[in-house]
Amino acid sequence: MHPPRTAPTPRSAPPPRNVTPPSATPSVPPGFGPPAFGPPGFVPDPDTPILGVPAKVPYPRGATRGGRNTGRTGGPSGPADRPHVPPRPTTPPRPAAPPSAGTGHHRARSRKVAAAVSLVLGLGLLVGAAAGSWLGDSPDATPSAADTYAKTRAAWHSVPVDDLFPRTLRGKGDGPGGADRLWTRVAVAPDSSCGGGFDPLLTKALSPVGCERLLRATYTDSTSTSVTTVGLLITAADTAGMKALRQRFHDDNLDERTDLMPRSYAAKGTAAARFGDDQRASWRIRILTDAPAVLYAVSGFADGREVTDPQSAGEATRRGATSAPAQSGLGNDARGLTEATEDAFRQALSQAPEAPVPSKTAEGGS
């Protein structure tokens, strides 16, 4: 039995050659076959998704897509064109791992570690260079206390007397009420041992540090009404001995006792010719610990008047003091000339060959 003839197309076009009729069963995406529970001969509906994915049906050649001809060899028109939907994968793609939140912190931490290492290495180089300089006896090396003491003792006799005891000394604000003071040197005593320079009791108090040399000079103020003897005692002690002596004077207030006043130097034919023991009115004793030296000053009236109530410079320069040494400014002279002599002493040592400069602030006051 022959199949019935189809009616010719309006254009009476012959049927296309070598056209394979579409399969009766549309193709199914790989991995999705007919369900096991379907009846024999079951064909899935292309519009009915299986596991959420529509069946994939190839379009025959010549079929139109979206109402337009594909331009290929003509043939029987297929079903209406539908957009192609790719199959959903069985395993969803793994999302890309976001960049680590600690990456920035890690980089910053690495930079900080590198900077710290560089700083430590730099400090190590500096310390090593300093240590090498000291060990190598460099000219810039810090001298030891023993070297400082030894060089100070060797330098005093090579320093000119005008450097140790300048002809004039100025005290800015060292007078009563903060007035400026000017002192003029009138006599210099020959350098000698300590015999006769101190009363027996003060000699005993200073004996633990020994005596290398005693240097003295006497000054007068600009009005020639007061005179002051300044002294520089070079001791034989080391640092420990000087510190012990200073501590004893501080603890026992030895620099405040009237029976421990230094002696004056009265030079004939000068304004200090009548400056004897009974004319001593005020004094100050300063013990250094960064150099083997004791500095002192003792002041009195130039007219030879006797003083019955001597007072230390510390007490005579206190506010409200009414004693004769306080009101006459003799306490100011003793304090100001001690400080001025110390400054001249340190300046002279700084200019002496191989003489270190003791630090005034390092050893403090006494």
mmCIF file with all atom_site columns, N, CA and C in Angstrom, residues 318-349:
data_model
loop_
_atom_site.group_PDB
_atom_site.id
_atom_site.type_symbol
_atom_site.label_atom_id
_atom_site.label_alt_id
_atom_site.label_comp_id
_atom_site.label_asym_id
_atom_site.label_entity_id
_atom_site.label_seq_id
_atom_site.pdbx_PDB_ins_code
_atom_site.Cartn_x
_atom_site.Cartn_y
_atom_site.Cartn_z
_atom_site.occupancy
_atom_site.B_iso_or_equiv
_atom_site.pdbx_formal_charge
_atom_site.auth_seq_id
_atom_site.auth_comp_id
_atom_site.auth_asym_id
_atom_site.auth_atom_id
_atom_site.pdbx_PDB_model_num
ATOM 1  N N  . ARG A 1 318 ? 69.847 83.326 103.106 1.00 0.00 ? 318 ARG A N  1
ATOM 2  C CA . ARG A 1 318 ? 68.426 82.972 103.137 1.00 0.00 ? 318 ARG A CA 1
ATOM 3  C C  . ARG A 1 318 ? 67.587 84.243 103.223 1.00 0.00 ? 318 ARG A C  1
ATOM 4  N N  . ARG A 1 319 ? 66.404 84.169 102.674 1.00 0.00 ? 319 ARG A N  1
ATOM 5  C CA . ARG A 1 319 ? 65.511 85.315 102.705 1.00 0.00 ? 319 ARG A CA 1
ATOM 6  C C  . ARG A 1 319 ? 65.100 85.619 104.149 1.00 0.00 ? 319 ARG A C  1
ATOM 7  N N  . GLY A 1 320 ? 65.185 86.859 104.534 1.00 0.00 ? 320 GLY A N  1
ATOM 8  C CA . GLY A 1 320 ? 64.808 87.274 105.877 1.00 0.00 ? 320 GLY A CA 1
ATOM 9  C C  . GLY A 1 320 ? 65.924 87.233 106.883 1.00 0.00 ? 320 GLY A C  1
ATOM 10 N N  . ALA A 1 321 ? 67.145 86.799 106.474 1.00 0.00 ? 321 ALA A N  1
ATOM 11 C CA . ALA A 1 321 ? 68.269 86.766 107.417 1.00 0.00 ? 321 ALA A CA 1
ATOM 12 C C  . ALA A 1 321 ? 68.659 88.190 107.818 1.00 0.00 ? 321 ALA A C  1
ATOM 13 N N  . THR A 1 322 ? 68.897 88.399 109.123 1.00 0.00 ? 322 THR A N  1
ATOM 14 C CA . THR A 1 322 ? 69.176 89.746 109.639 1.00 0.00 ? 322 THR A CA 1
ATOM 15 C C  . THR A 1 322 ? 70.542 89.868 110.306 1.00 0.00 ? 322 THR A C  1
ATOM 16 N N  . SER A 1 323 ? 71.367 88.852 110.217 1.00 0.00 ? 323 SER A N  1
ATOM 17 C CA . SER A 1 323 ? 72.693 88.907 110.842 1.00 0.00 ? 323 SER A CA 1
ATOM 18 C C  . SER A 1 323 ? 73.583 89.912 110.111 1.00 0.00 ? 323 SER A C  1
ATOM 19 N N  . ALA A 1 324 ? 74.701 90.257 110.734 1.00 0.00 ? 324 ALA A N  1
ATOM 20 C CA . ALA A 1 324 ? 75.646 91.198 110.109 1.00 0.00 ? 324 ALA A CA 1
ATOM 21 C C  . ALA A 1 324 ? 76.207 90.646 108.800 1.00 0.00 ? 324 ALA A C  1
ATOM 22 N N  . PRO A 1 325 ? 76.596 89.360 108.726 1.00 0.00 ? 325 PRO A N  1
ATOM 23 C CA . PRO A 1 325 ? 77.070 88.825 107.438 1.00 0.00 ? 325 PRO A CA 1
ATOM 24 C C  . PRO A 1 325 ? 75.998 88.871 106.359 1.00 0.00 ? 325 PRO A C  1
ATOM 25 N N  . ALA A 1 326 ? 74.719 88.685 106.762 1.00 0.00 ? 326 ALA A N  1
ATOM 26 C CA . ALA A 1 326 ? 73.642 88.699 105.773 1.00 0.00 ? 326 ALA A CA 1
ATOM 27 C C  . ALA A 1 326 ? 73.382 90.109 105.258 1.00 0.00 ? 326 ALA A C  1
ATOM 28 N N  . GLN A 1 327 ? 73.279 91.084 106.175 1.00 0.00 ? 327 GLN A N  1
ATOM 29 C CA . GLN A 1 327 ? 72.949 92.450 105.774 1.00 0.00 ? 327 GLN A CA 1
ATOM 30 C C  . GLN A 1 327 ? 74.098 93.151 105.056 1.00 0.00 ? 327 GLN A C  1
ATOM 31 N N  . SER A 1 328 ? 75.305 92.762 105.352 1.00 0.00 ? 328 SER A N  1
ATOM 32 C CA . SER A 1 328 ? 76.467 93.388 104.700 1.00 0.00 ? 328 SER A CA 1
ATOM 33 C C  . SER A 1 328 ? 76.815 92.727 103.372 1.00 0.00 ? 328 SER A C  1
ATOM 34 N N  . GLY A 1 329 ? 76.199 91.601 103.062 1.00 0.00 ? 329 GLY A N  1
ATOM 35 C CA . GLY A 1 329 ? 76.473 90.910 101.802 1.00 0.00 ? 329 GLY A CA 1
ATOM 36 C C  . GLY A 1 329 ? 77.678 90.008 101.831 1.00 0.00 ? 329 GLY A C  1
ATOM 37 N N  . LEU A 1 330 ? 78.244 89.779 103.046 1.00 0.00 ? 330 LEU A N  1
ATOM 38 C CA . LEU A 1 330 ? 79.424 88.910 103.130 1.00 0.00 ? 330 LEU A CA 1
ATOM 39 C C  . LEU A 1 330 ? 79.082 87.453 102.815 1.00 0.00 ? 330 LEU A C  1
ATOM 40 N N  . GLY A 1 331 ? 77.846 87.051 103.125 1.00 0.00 ? 331 GLY A N  1
ATOM 41 C CA . GLY A 1 331 ? 77.427 85.700 102.734 1.00 0.00 ? 331 GLY A CA 1
ATOM 42 C C  . GLY A 1 331 ? 77.347 85.567 101.217 1.00 0.00 ? 331 GLY A C  1
ATOM 43 N N  . ASN A 1 332 ? 76.888 86.631 100.552 1.00 0.00 ? 332 ASN A N  1
ATOM 44 C CA . ASN A 1 332 ? 76.836 86.625 99.087  1.00 0.00 ? 332 ASN A CA 1
ATOM 45 C C  . ASN A 1 332 ? 78.235 86.572 98.490  1.00 0.00 ? 332 ASN A C  1
ATOM 46 N N  . ASP A 1 333 ? 79.191 87.277 99.118  1.00 0.00 ? 333 ASP A N  1
ATOM 47 C CA . ASP A 1 333 ? 80.569 87.243 98.618  1.00 0.00 ? 333 ASP A CA 1
ATOM 48 C C  . ASP A 1 333 ? 81.154 85.836 98.720  1.00 0.00 ? 333 ASP A C  1
ATOM 49 N N  . ALA A 1 334 ? 80.935 85.190 99.854  1.00 0.00 ? 334 ALA A N  1
ATOM 50 C CA . ALA A 1 334 ? 81.488 83.842 100.040 1.00 0.00 ? 334 ALA A CA 1
ATOM 51 C C  . ALA A 1 334 ? 80.881 82.854 99.040  1.00 0.00 ? 334 ALA A C  1
ATOM 52 N N  . ARG A 1 335 ? 79.577 82.933 98.846  1.00 0.00 ? 335 ARG A N  1
ATOM 53 C CA . ARG A 1 335 ? 78.926 82.016 97.900  1.00 0.00 ? 335 ARG A CA 1
ATOM 54 C C  . ARG A 1 335 ? 79.313 82.337 96.461  1.00 0.00 ? 335 ARG A C  1
ATOM 55 N N  . GLY A 1 336 ? 79.254 83.621 96.083  1.00 0.00 ? 336 GLY A N  1
ATOM 56 C CA . GLY A 1 336 ? 79.540 83.994 94.699  1.00 0.00 ? 336 GLY A CA 1
ATOM 57 C C  . GLY A 1 336 ? 80.972 83.728 94.294  1.00 0.00 ? 336 GLY A C  1
ATOM 58 N N  . LEU A 1 337 ? 81.929 84.000 95.175  1.00 0.00 ? 337 LEU A N  1
ATOM 59 C CA . LEU A 1 337 ? 83.326 83.773 94.827  1.00 0.00 ? 337 LEU A CA 1
ATOM 60 C C  . LEU A 1 337 ? 83.664 82.281 94.775  1.00 0.00 ? 337 LEU A C  1
ATOM 61 N N  . THR A 1 338 ? 82.990 81.469 95.574  1.00 0.00 ? 338 THR A N  1
ATOM 62 C CA . THR A 1 338 ? 83.211 80.017 95.469  1.00 0.00 ? 338 THR A CA 1
ATOM 63 C C  . THR A 1 338 ? 82.784 79.513 94.094  1.00 0.00 ? 338 THR A C  1
ATOM 64 N N  . GLU A 1 339 ? 81.635 79.963 93.642  1.00 0.00 ? 339 GLU A N  1
ATOM 65 C CA . GLU A 1 339 ? 81.145 79.521 92.330  1.00 0.00 ? 339 GLU A CA 1
ATOM 66 C C  . GLU A 1 339 ? 81.997 80.082 91.206  1.00 0.00 ? 339 GLU A C  1
ATOM 67 N N  . ALA A 1 340 ? 82.424 81.332 91.317  1.00 0.00 ? 340 ALA A N  1
ATOM 68 C CA . ALA A 1 340 ? 83.255 81.920 90.276  1.00 0.00 ? 340 ALA A CA 1
ATOM 69 C C  . ALA A 1 340 ? 84.621 81.248 90.204  1.00 0.00 ? 340 ALA A C  1
ATOM 70 N N  . THR A 1 341 ? 85.179 80.887 91.365  1.00 0.00 ? 341 THR A N  1
ATOM 71 C CA . THR A 1 341 ? 86.461 80.198 91.378  1.00 0.00 ? 341 THR A CA 1
ATOM 72 C C  . THR A 1 341 ? 86.331 78.801 90.768  1.00 0.00 ? 341 THR A C  1
ATOM 73 N N  . GLU A 1 342 ? 85.235 78.126 91.042  1.00 0.00 ? 342 GLU A N  1
ATOM 74 C CA . GLU A 1 342 ? 85.027 76.801 90.443  1.00 0.00 ? 342 GLU A CA 1
ATOM 75 C C  . GLU A 1 342 ? 84.943 76.898 88.920  1.00 0.00 ? 342 GLU A C  1
ATOM 76 N N  . ASP A 1 343 ? 84.235 77.902 88.433  1.00 0.00 ? 343 ASP A N  1
ATOM 77 C CA . ASP A 1 343 ? 84.137 78.077 86.985  1.00 0.00 ? 343 ASP A CA 1
ATOM 78 C C  . ASP A 1 343 ? 85.511 78.337 86.373  1.00 0.00 ? 343 ASP A C  1
ATOM 79 N N  . ALA A 1 344 ? 86.322 79.177 87.019  1.00 0.00 ? 344 ALA A N  1
ATOM 80 C CA . ALA A 1 344 ? 87.666 79.453 86.509  1.00 0.00 ? 344 ALA A CA 1
ATOM 81 C C  . ALA A 1 344 ? 88.537 78.205 86.562  1.00 0.00 ? 344 ALA A C  1
ATOM 82 N N  . PHE A 1 345 ? 88.381 77.408 87.614  1.00 0.00 ? 345 PHE A N  1
ATOM 83 C CA . PHE A 1 345 ? 89.154 76.172 87.751  1.00 0.00 ? 345 PHE A CA 1
ATOM 84 C C  . PHE A 1 345 ? 88.824 75.195 86.622  1.00 0.00 ? 345 PHE A C  1
ATOM 85 N N  . ARG A 1 346 ? 87.572 75.035 86.334  1.00 0.00 ? 346 ARG A N  1
ATOM 86 C CA . ARG A 1 346 ? 87.174 74.116 85.265  1.00 0.00 ? 346 ARG A CA 1
ATOM 87 C C  . ARG A 1 346 ? 87.613 74.641 83.897  1.00 0.00 ? 346 ARG A C  1
ATOM 88 N N  . GLN A 1 347 ? 87.501 75.943 83.706  1.00 0.00 ? 347 GLN A N  1
ATOM 89 C CA . GLN A 1 347 ? 87.942 76.527 82.440  1.00 0.00 ? 347 GLN A CA 1
ATOM 90 C C  . GLN A 1 347 ? 89.446 76.345 82.261  1.00 0.00 ? 347 GLN A C  1
ATOM 91 N N  . ALA A 1 348 ? 90.215 76.511 83.323  1.00 0.00 ? 348 ALA A N  1
ATOM 92 C CA . ALA A 1 348 ? 91.660 76.329 83.238  1.00 0.00 ? 348 ALA A CA 1
ATOM 93 C C  . ALA A 1 348 ? 92.006 74.878 82.919  1.00 0.00 ? 348 ALA A C  1
ATOM 94 N N  . LEU A 1 349 ? 91.288 73.942 83.506  1.00 0.00 ? 349 LEU A N  1
ATOM 95 C CA . LEU A 1 349 ? 91.558 72.530 83.224  1.00 0.00 ? 349 LEU A CA 1
ATOM 96 C C  . LEU A 1 349 ? 91.219 72.178 81.776  1.00 0.00 ? 349 LEU A C  1
#
